[in-house]
Tab-separated table of C-alpha atoms in Angstrom:
chain	number	residue	atom	x	y	z
A	1	MET	CA	-32.917	51.719	-15.414
A	2	LYS	CA	-32.028	54.570	-17.762
A	3	ARG	CA	-30.535	52.135	-20.290
A	4	LEU	CA	-33.666	49.985	-20.110
A	5	LEU	CA	-35.906	52.978	-20.832
A	6	ILE	CA	-33.724	53.968	-23.783
A	7	PHE	CA	-33.896	50.401	-25.141
A	8	ILE	CA	-37.698	50.313	-24.823
A	9	PHE	CA	-37.982	53.691	-26.569
A	10	LEU	CA	-35.789	52.539	-29.451
A	11	LEU	CA	-37.736	49.292	-29.750
A	12	LEU	CA	-41.063	51.123	-29.948
A	13	PHE	CA	-39.611	53.532	-32.491
A	14	MET	CA	-38.379	50.682	-34.660
A	15	ILE	CA	-41.587	48.616	-34.758
A	16	PRO	CA	-43.048	50.397	-37.825
A	17	ILE	CA	-39.619	50.442	-39.502
A	18	LEU	CA	-39.209	46.702	-39.065
A	19	GLY	CA	-42.359	46.267	-41.119
A	20	ALA	CA	-40.736	47.913	-44.144
A	21	GLU	CA	-40.332	44.523	-45.830
A	22	PRO	CA	-42.705	41.539	-45.783
A	23	ARG	CA	-41.652	38.950	-43.239
A	24	TYR	CA	-41.482	36.140	-45.836
A	25	LYS	CA	-39.923	36.444	-49.281
A	26	ASP	CA	-42.211	33.747	-50.690
A	27	ALA	CA	-45.378	35.593	-49.619
A	28	LEU	CA	-47.940	36.777	-52.150
A	29	ILE	CA	-47.101	40.491	-52.326
A	30	LEU	CA	-48.746	43.489	-53.993
A	31	ARG	CA	-46.326	46.404	-54.370
A	32	GLU	CA	-48.571	48.815	-56.265
A	33	PRO	CA	-52.327	49.414	-56.533
A	34	SER	CA	-53.781	46.060	-57.598
A	35	SER	CA	-55.671	43.084	-56.171
A	36	ALA	CA	-55.309	39.328	-55.719
A	37	ASP	CA	-57.531	36.479	-54.561
A	38	ILE	CA	-56.245	34.553	-51.545
A	39	LYS	CA	-57.333	31.484	-49.592
A	40	THR	CA	-57.096	31.903	-45.849
A	41	LYS	CA	-57.568	28.985	-43.477
A	42	ASN	CA	-61.344	29.426	-43.298
A	43	LEU	CA	-62.373	31.833	-46.066
A	44	PRO	CA	-61.521	32.857	-49.616
A	45	LEU	CA	-60.826	36.598	-49.762
A	46	THR	CA	-59.567	39.291	-52.083
A	47	MET	CA	-56.845	41.647	-50.905
A	48	GLU	CA	-56.656	45.008	-52.628
A	49	LEU	CA	-54.058	47.751	-52.399
A	50	ASN	CA	-56.731	50.312	-53.069
A	51	PHE	CA	-55.532	53.861	-53.831
A	52	TRP	CA	-58.718	54.808	-55.668
A	53	ASN	CA	-58.243	58.579	-55.251
A	54	ILE	CA	-54.460	58.877	-55.717
A	55	SER	CA	-53.095	60.034	-59.055
A	56	SER	CA	-49.409	59.713	-58.121
A	57	TYR	CA	-47.126	59.238	-55.108
A	58	GLU	CA	-43.544	58.462	-54.121
A	59	GLY	CA	-42.298	56.001	-51.547
A	60	GLU	CA	-43.024	52.435	-50.546
A	61	THR	CA	-46.219	50.498	-50.052
A	62	TRP	CA	-47.090	46.821	-50.088
A	63	MET	CA	-49.662	44.272	-49.026
A	64	ALA	CA	-48.665	40.677	-48.285
A	65	PHE	CA	-50.490	37.425	-47.581
A	66	TYR	CA	-48.631	35.008	-45.298
A	67	GLU	CA	-50.334	31.680	-45.876
A	68	LYS	CA	-48.422	29.892	-43.106
A	69	ASP	CA	-49.540	32.544	-40.580
A	70	ASP	CA	-53.037	33.005	-42.048
A	71	THR	CA	-52.337	36.756	-42.005
A	72	VAL	CA	-52.544	39.755	-44.334
A	73	GLU	CA	-50.147	42.618	-43.582
A	74	TYR	CA	-50.137	46.123	-45.049
A	75	TYR	CA	-47.436	48.808	-44.979
A	76	ALA	CA	-47.270	52.334	-46.390
A	77	ASP	CA	-44.652	55.077	-46.227
A	78	ILE	CA	-45.573	57.394	-49.090
A	79	LYS	CA	-45.125	61.101	-49.823
A	80	ASN	CA	-45.740	63.755	-52.498
A	81	ILE	CA	-49.269	62.428	-52.877
A	82	VAL	CA	-51.335	63.953	-55.681
A	83	LEU	CA	-55.072	63.314	-55.518
A	84	LYS	CA	-57.404	62.671	-58.424
A	85	ASP	CA	-60.204	64.634	-56.740
A	86	LYS	CA	-59.774	66.640	-53.528
A	87	ASN	CA	-63.549	66.809	-53.147
A	88	SER	CA	-63.569	63.034	-52.614
A	89	TRP	CA	-61.554	63.713	-49.436
A	90	VAL	CA	-59.892	60.388	-48.543
A	91	HIS	CA	-56.958	58.965	-50.504
A	92	GLY	CA	-57.750	55.279	-50.578
A	93	TYR	CA	-58.884	52.190	-48.728
A	94	PRO	CA	-56.281	49.382	-48.538
A	95	GLU	CA	-58.450	46.382	-47.729
A	96	VAL	CA	-59.456	42.767	-47.847
A	97	TYR	CA	-62.957	41.743	-48.827
A	98	TYR	CA	-65.247	38.746	-49.006
A	99	GLY	CA	-67.882	38.478	-51.708
A	100	TYR	CA	-68.606	40.377	-54.901
A	101	LYS	CA	-67.436	43.987	-54.989
A	102	PRO	CA	-68.979	46.304	-57.596
A	103	TRP	CA	-66.299	47.446	-60.074
A	104	SER	CA	-64.513	44.094	-59.721
A	105	VAL	CA	-64.609	41.379	-62.355
A	106	ARG	CA	-64.930	38.501	-59.901
A	107	GLY	CA	-66.119	37.530	-56.448
A	108	THR	CA	-64.921	35.224	-53.687
A	109	TYR	CA	-67.216	33.347	-51.322
A	110	CYS	CA	-67.908	29.887	-49.913
A	111	GLU	CA	-70.890	27.948	-48.588
A	112	LYS	CA	-70.609	29.646	-45.177
A	113	LEU	CA	-72.111	32.780	-46.732
A	114	VAL	CA	-73.088	33.065	-50.382
A	115	LEU	CA	-72.810	36.631	-51.690
A	116	PRO	CA	-74.501	38.585	-53.169
A	117	GLN	CA	-77.464	37.809	-50.890
A	118	LYS	CA	-80.881	39.444	-50.704
A	119	VAL	CA	-81.316	41.619	-47.627
A	120	SER	CA	-84.553	39.807	-46.726
A	121	LYS	CA	-82.728	36.457	-46.726
A	122	PHE	CA	-79.478	37.521	-45.087
A	123	PRO	CA	-78.585	35.000	-42.345
A	124	ASP	CA	-77.736	35.721	-38.714
A	125	ILE	CA	-73.982	35.242	-38.826
A	126	TYR	CA	-70.844	36.708	-37.331
A	127	PHE	CA	-67.973	37.855	-39.530
A	128	ASN	CA	-64.856	37.213	-37.447
A	129	PHE	CA	-61.303	38.522	-37.671
A	130	LYS	CA	-58.387	39.866	-35.664
A	131	TYR	CA	-56.795	43.233	-36.418
A	132	SER	CA	-54.049	45.596	-35.289
A	133	LEU	CA	-53.418	49.092	-36.669
A	134	TRP	CA	-50.512	51.533	-36.336
A	135	HIS	CA	-50.064	55.008	-37.830
A	136	GLU	CA	-48.254	58.306	-37.454
A	137	SER	CA	-49.978	60.754	-35.116
A	138	TYR	CA	-50.603	63.385	-37.813
A	139	LEU	CA	-52.509	61.103	-40.181
A	140	PRO	CA	-56.297	61.237	-40.680
A	141	ILE	CA	-57.293	57.565	-40.703
A	142	ASN	CA	-59.980	55.094	-39.728
A	143	PHE	CA	-60.428	51.370	-39.365
A	144	ALA	CA	-63.712	50.535	-41.010
A	145	MET	CA	-65.783	47.838	-42.631
A	146	GLU	CA	-68.304	48.366	-45.371
A	147	THR	CA	-70.679	46.735	-47.808
A	148	TRP	CA	-72.385	47.844	-50.991
A	149	ILE	CA	-76.110	47.094	-51.129
A	150	THR	CA	-77.329	47.202	-54.713
A	151	ARG	CA	-80.573	46.976	-56.665
A	152	GLU	CA	-79.275	44.245	-58.965
A	153	GLU	CA	-77.421	41.103	-57.967
A	154	LYS	CA	-74.117	41.782	-59.731
A	155	GLN	CA	-73.879	45.425	-60.677
A	156	LYS	CA	-70.666	46.800	-62.150
A	157	SER	CA	-71.005	50.154	-60.374
A	158	VAL	CA	-73.277	51.991	-57.934
A	159	SER	CA	-75.526	55.014	-58.356
A	160	SER	CA	-78.765	56.574	-57.124
A	161	GLY	CA	-80.879	53.884	-55.491
A	162	ASP	CA	-77.904	51.933	-54.103
A	163	ILE	CA	-76.447	52.005	-50.572
A	164	GLU	CA	-72.996	52.148	-49.010
A	165	MET	CA	-73.062	51.015	-45.371
A	166	MET	CA	-69.931	51.543	-43.277
A	167	VAL	CA	-69.064	50.332	-39.762
A	168	TRP	CA	-66.221	52.278	-38.110
A	169	LEU	CA	-64.395	50.782	-35.133
A	170	TYR	CA	-61.623	53.395	-34.971
A	171	ALA	CA	-60.903	56.890	-36.259
A	172	GLN	CA	-58.358	59.663	-35.798
A	173	LYS	CA	-58.791	63.117	-37.342
A	174	LEU	CA	-61.340	61.677	-39.765
A	175	GLY	CA	-65.117	61.554	-39.593
A	176	PRO	CA	-67.919	60.006	-41.630
A	177	ALA	CA	-69.553	61.964	-44.416
A	178	GLY	CA	-72.898	63.662	-43.910
A	179	ARG	CA	-74.685	64.511	-40.681
A	180	LYS	CA	-75.272	62.602	-37.486
A	181	VAL	CA	-78.912	61.520	-37.231
A	182	ALA	CA	-79.003	58.992	-34.383
A	183	GLU	CA	-77.206	56.904	-31.789
A	184	VAL	CA	-77.961	53.177	-31.537
A	185	LYS	CA	-76.714	50.277	-29.420
A	186	ILE	CA	-75.556	47.221	-31.354
A	187	PRO	CA	-73.427	44.695	-29.422
A	188	ILE	CA	-70.450	42.906	-30.963
A	189	ILE	CA	-68.130	40.216	-29.628
A	190	TYR	CA	-64.824	41.864	-28.700
A	191	ASN	CA	-61.901	39.775	-27.450
A	192	GLY	CA	-64.246	36.918	-26.598
A	193	ARG	CA	-66.874	38.902	-24.691
A	194	VAL	CA	-70.105	40.647	-25.586
A	195	LYS	CA	-69.447	44.377	-25.807
A	196	ASP	CA	-72.329	46.848	-25.930
A	197	ILE	CA	-71.268	49.597	-28.296
A	198	ILE	CA	-73.071	52.859	-28.932
A	199	TRP	CA	-72.822	53.769	-32.605
A	200	GLU	CA	-73.242	57.257	-34.010
A	201	VAL	CA	-75.205	57.030	-37.254
A	202	TYR	CA	-74.322	59.377	-40.125
A	203	VAL	CA	-76.309	59.833	-43.325
A	204	SER	CA	-75.276	61.511	-46.562
A	205	PRO	CA	-77.286	61.605	-49.816
A	206	MET	CA	-74.393	61.236	-52.239
A	207	SER	CA	-74.815	59.826	-55.727
A	208	TRP	CA	-75.959	56.834	-53.654
A	209	ASP	CA	-77.230	56.623	-50.058
A	210	TYR	CA	-74.291	56.630	-47.610
A	211	ILE	CA	-74.873	55.469	-44.034
A	212	ALA	CA	-72.030	55.059	-41.526
A	213	TYR	CA	-72.055	53.573	-38.025
A	214	ARG	CA	-69.197	55.030	-35.985
A	215	SER	CA	-68.290	53.473	-32.637
A	216	LYS	CA	-68.125	55.943	-29.750
A	217	GLU	CA	-65.207	53.856	-28.469
A	218	ASN	CA	-61.946	53.838	-30.411
A	219	LEU	CA	-60.922	50.191	-30.787
A	220	LYS	CA	-57.502	50.206	-32.454
A	221	GLU	CA	-56.890	46.473	-32.181
A	222	GLY	CA	-58.584	43.309	-31.068
A	223	GLU	CA	-60.442	40.194	-32.147
A	224	VAL	CA	-64.024	40.863	-33.188
A	225	LYS	CA	-67.172	39.094	-34.293
A	226	ILE	CA	-69.421	41.425	-36.269
A	227	PRO	CA	-73.182	40.629	-36.422
A	228	ILE	CA	-73.781	41.974	-39.926
A	229	ASN	CA	-77.523	41.323	-39.930
A	230	ASP	CA	-78.017	43.395	-36.765
A	231	PHE	CA	-76.642	46.381	-38.659
A	232	LEU	CA	-78.835	45.601	-41.674
A	233	LYS	CA	-81.943	45.515	-39.474
A	234	ASN	CA	-81.120	48.913	-38.020
A	235	LEU	CA	-80.220	50.220	-41.457
A	236	ARG	CA	-83.761	49.445	-42.599
A	237	ASP	CA	-85.088	51.840	-39.943
A	238	ILE	CA	-82.578	54.519	-40.967
A	239	ILE	CA	-83.579	54.133	-44.619
A	240	LYS	CA	-87.243	54.459	-43.651
A	241	GLN	CA	-86.614	57.714	-41.803
A	242	TYR	CA	-83.990	59.443	-43.919
A	243	SER	CA	-83.820	58.082	-47.469
A	244	LYS	CA	-85.688	59.956	-50.186
A	245	ARG	CA	-84.818	57.376	-52.828
A	246	ILE	CA	-85.337	53.960	-51.224
A	247	THR	CA	-88.323	52.532	-49.342
A	248	PRO	CA	-87.982	49.796	-46.700
A	249	GLU	CA	-89.787	47.403	-49.040
A	250	GLN	CA	-87.313	48.137	-51.828
A	251	PHE	CA	-84.446	47.736	-49.367
A	252	ASP	CA	-85.642	44.215	-48.499
A	253	GLN	CA	-85.252	43.178	-52.151
A	254	MET	CA	-81.764	44.642	-52.596
A	255	TYR	CA	-78.514	42.650	-52.478
A	256	VAL	CA	-75.726	42.674	-49.913
A	257	THR	CA	-72.733	42.195	-52.192
A	258	ASP	CA	-69.647	41.922	-49.988
A	259	TRP	CA	-67.972	42.586	-46.642
A	260	GLU	CA	-64.887	44.802	-46.777
A	261	ILE	CA	-62.297	45.463	-44.063
A	262	GLY	CA	-59.705	48.210	-44.356
A	263	THR	CA	-58.470	51.705	-43.585
A	264	GLU	CA	-59.516	54.936	-45.239
A	265	PHE	CA	-56.783	57.538	-44.876
A	266	GLY	CA	-55.889	61.118	-45.699
A	267	ASP	CA	-57.736	64.352	-46.408
A	268	PRO	CA	-57.325	67.059	-49.086
A	269	TYR	CA	-54.360	68.515	-47.177
A	270	THR	CA	-52.455	65.271	-46.562
A	271	THR	CA	-49.388	64.830	-48.787
A	272	SER	CA	-47.693	61.973	-46.918
A	273	ALA	CA	-48.864	58.880	-45.064
A	274	LYS	CA	-47.123	56.299	-42.906
A	275	PHE	CA	-49.227	53.511	-41.430
A	276	GLY	CA	-49.914	49.807	-41.530
A	277	TRP	CA	-51.999	46.957	-40.215
A	278	THR	CA	-52.260	43.192	-39.814
A	279	PHE	CA	-55.472	41.172	-40.250
A	280	SER	CA	-55.877	37.481	-39.415
A	281	ASN	CA	-58.206	34.754	-38.076
A	282	PHE	CA	-60.916	35.333	-40.686
A	283	ASP	CA	-64.050	33.231	-40.367
A	284	ILE	CA	-67.843	33.216	-40.611
A	285	GLU	CA	-70.017	31.477	-38.030
A	286	ASN	CA	-73.700	31.264	-37.174
A	287	LYS	CA	-74.924	33.337	-34.245
């Protein structure tokens, strides 16, 4: 029995280490901050090793697309991190995204959901995927989705009058920006069943309007179907109550540009980070 417990402990300890190299040598691999378009079984996506707030670091990081497994895997074991701006708090957001992301020079979408799309015409769909996250216990980190909602169809950046909407399913030692203004119930499909989730809503008037929905349950892994339009409908009410720059009528005419899935990590005091994730089973379906 003692030997069995030792074996299990060693196996659990080695799981993150075993991810130190991509599982297939012929995979599409990013080994430094960059991006690449990929074609999963059901959707075209862009994967981005996004260290937007890191000036320099040491160590290993990579993101790999395994076409035969229809999976994107990410790994990081980095240290001596130097930030560009400590006031921006988090270090980066390694991610995959569907659609047109401001700051990018291209967009990926298919007929299942054309993006950018006007808020008033956004369809009732689910964005589906499977995810699993691991990280060291000391690390501030979340698992979050987001979209940029802009005044023009294909802006190259965002500013006053635009919106960043985030949806957090998991967080450790990291919280949304701004102040909590409400709690709302928006169900999702989690592991094949309807799950009623209470979301804490945070608002921050940055250079743009930032609104985050944070689940009161920490869901570190699972298979989910996210009803994006249900969040947009609630967001309209939040904008009406708390935005000083955007009216509900203006919001209706704005554009949902993309749907991003990733992990923000770090804080101004974090100088090392070891974590990773796997995403798979991407799809879009009508509700």
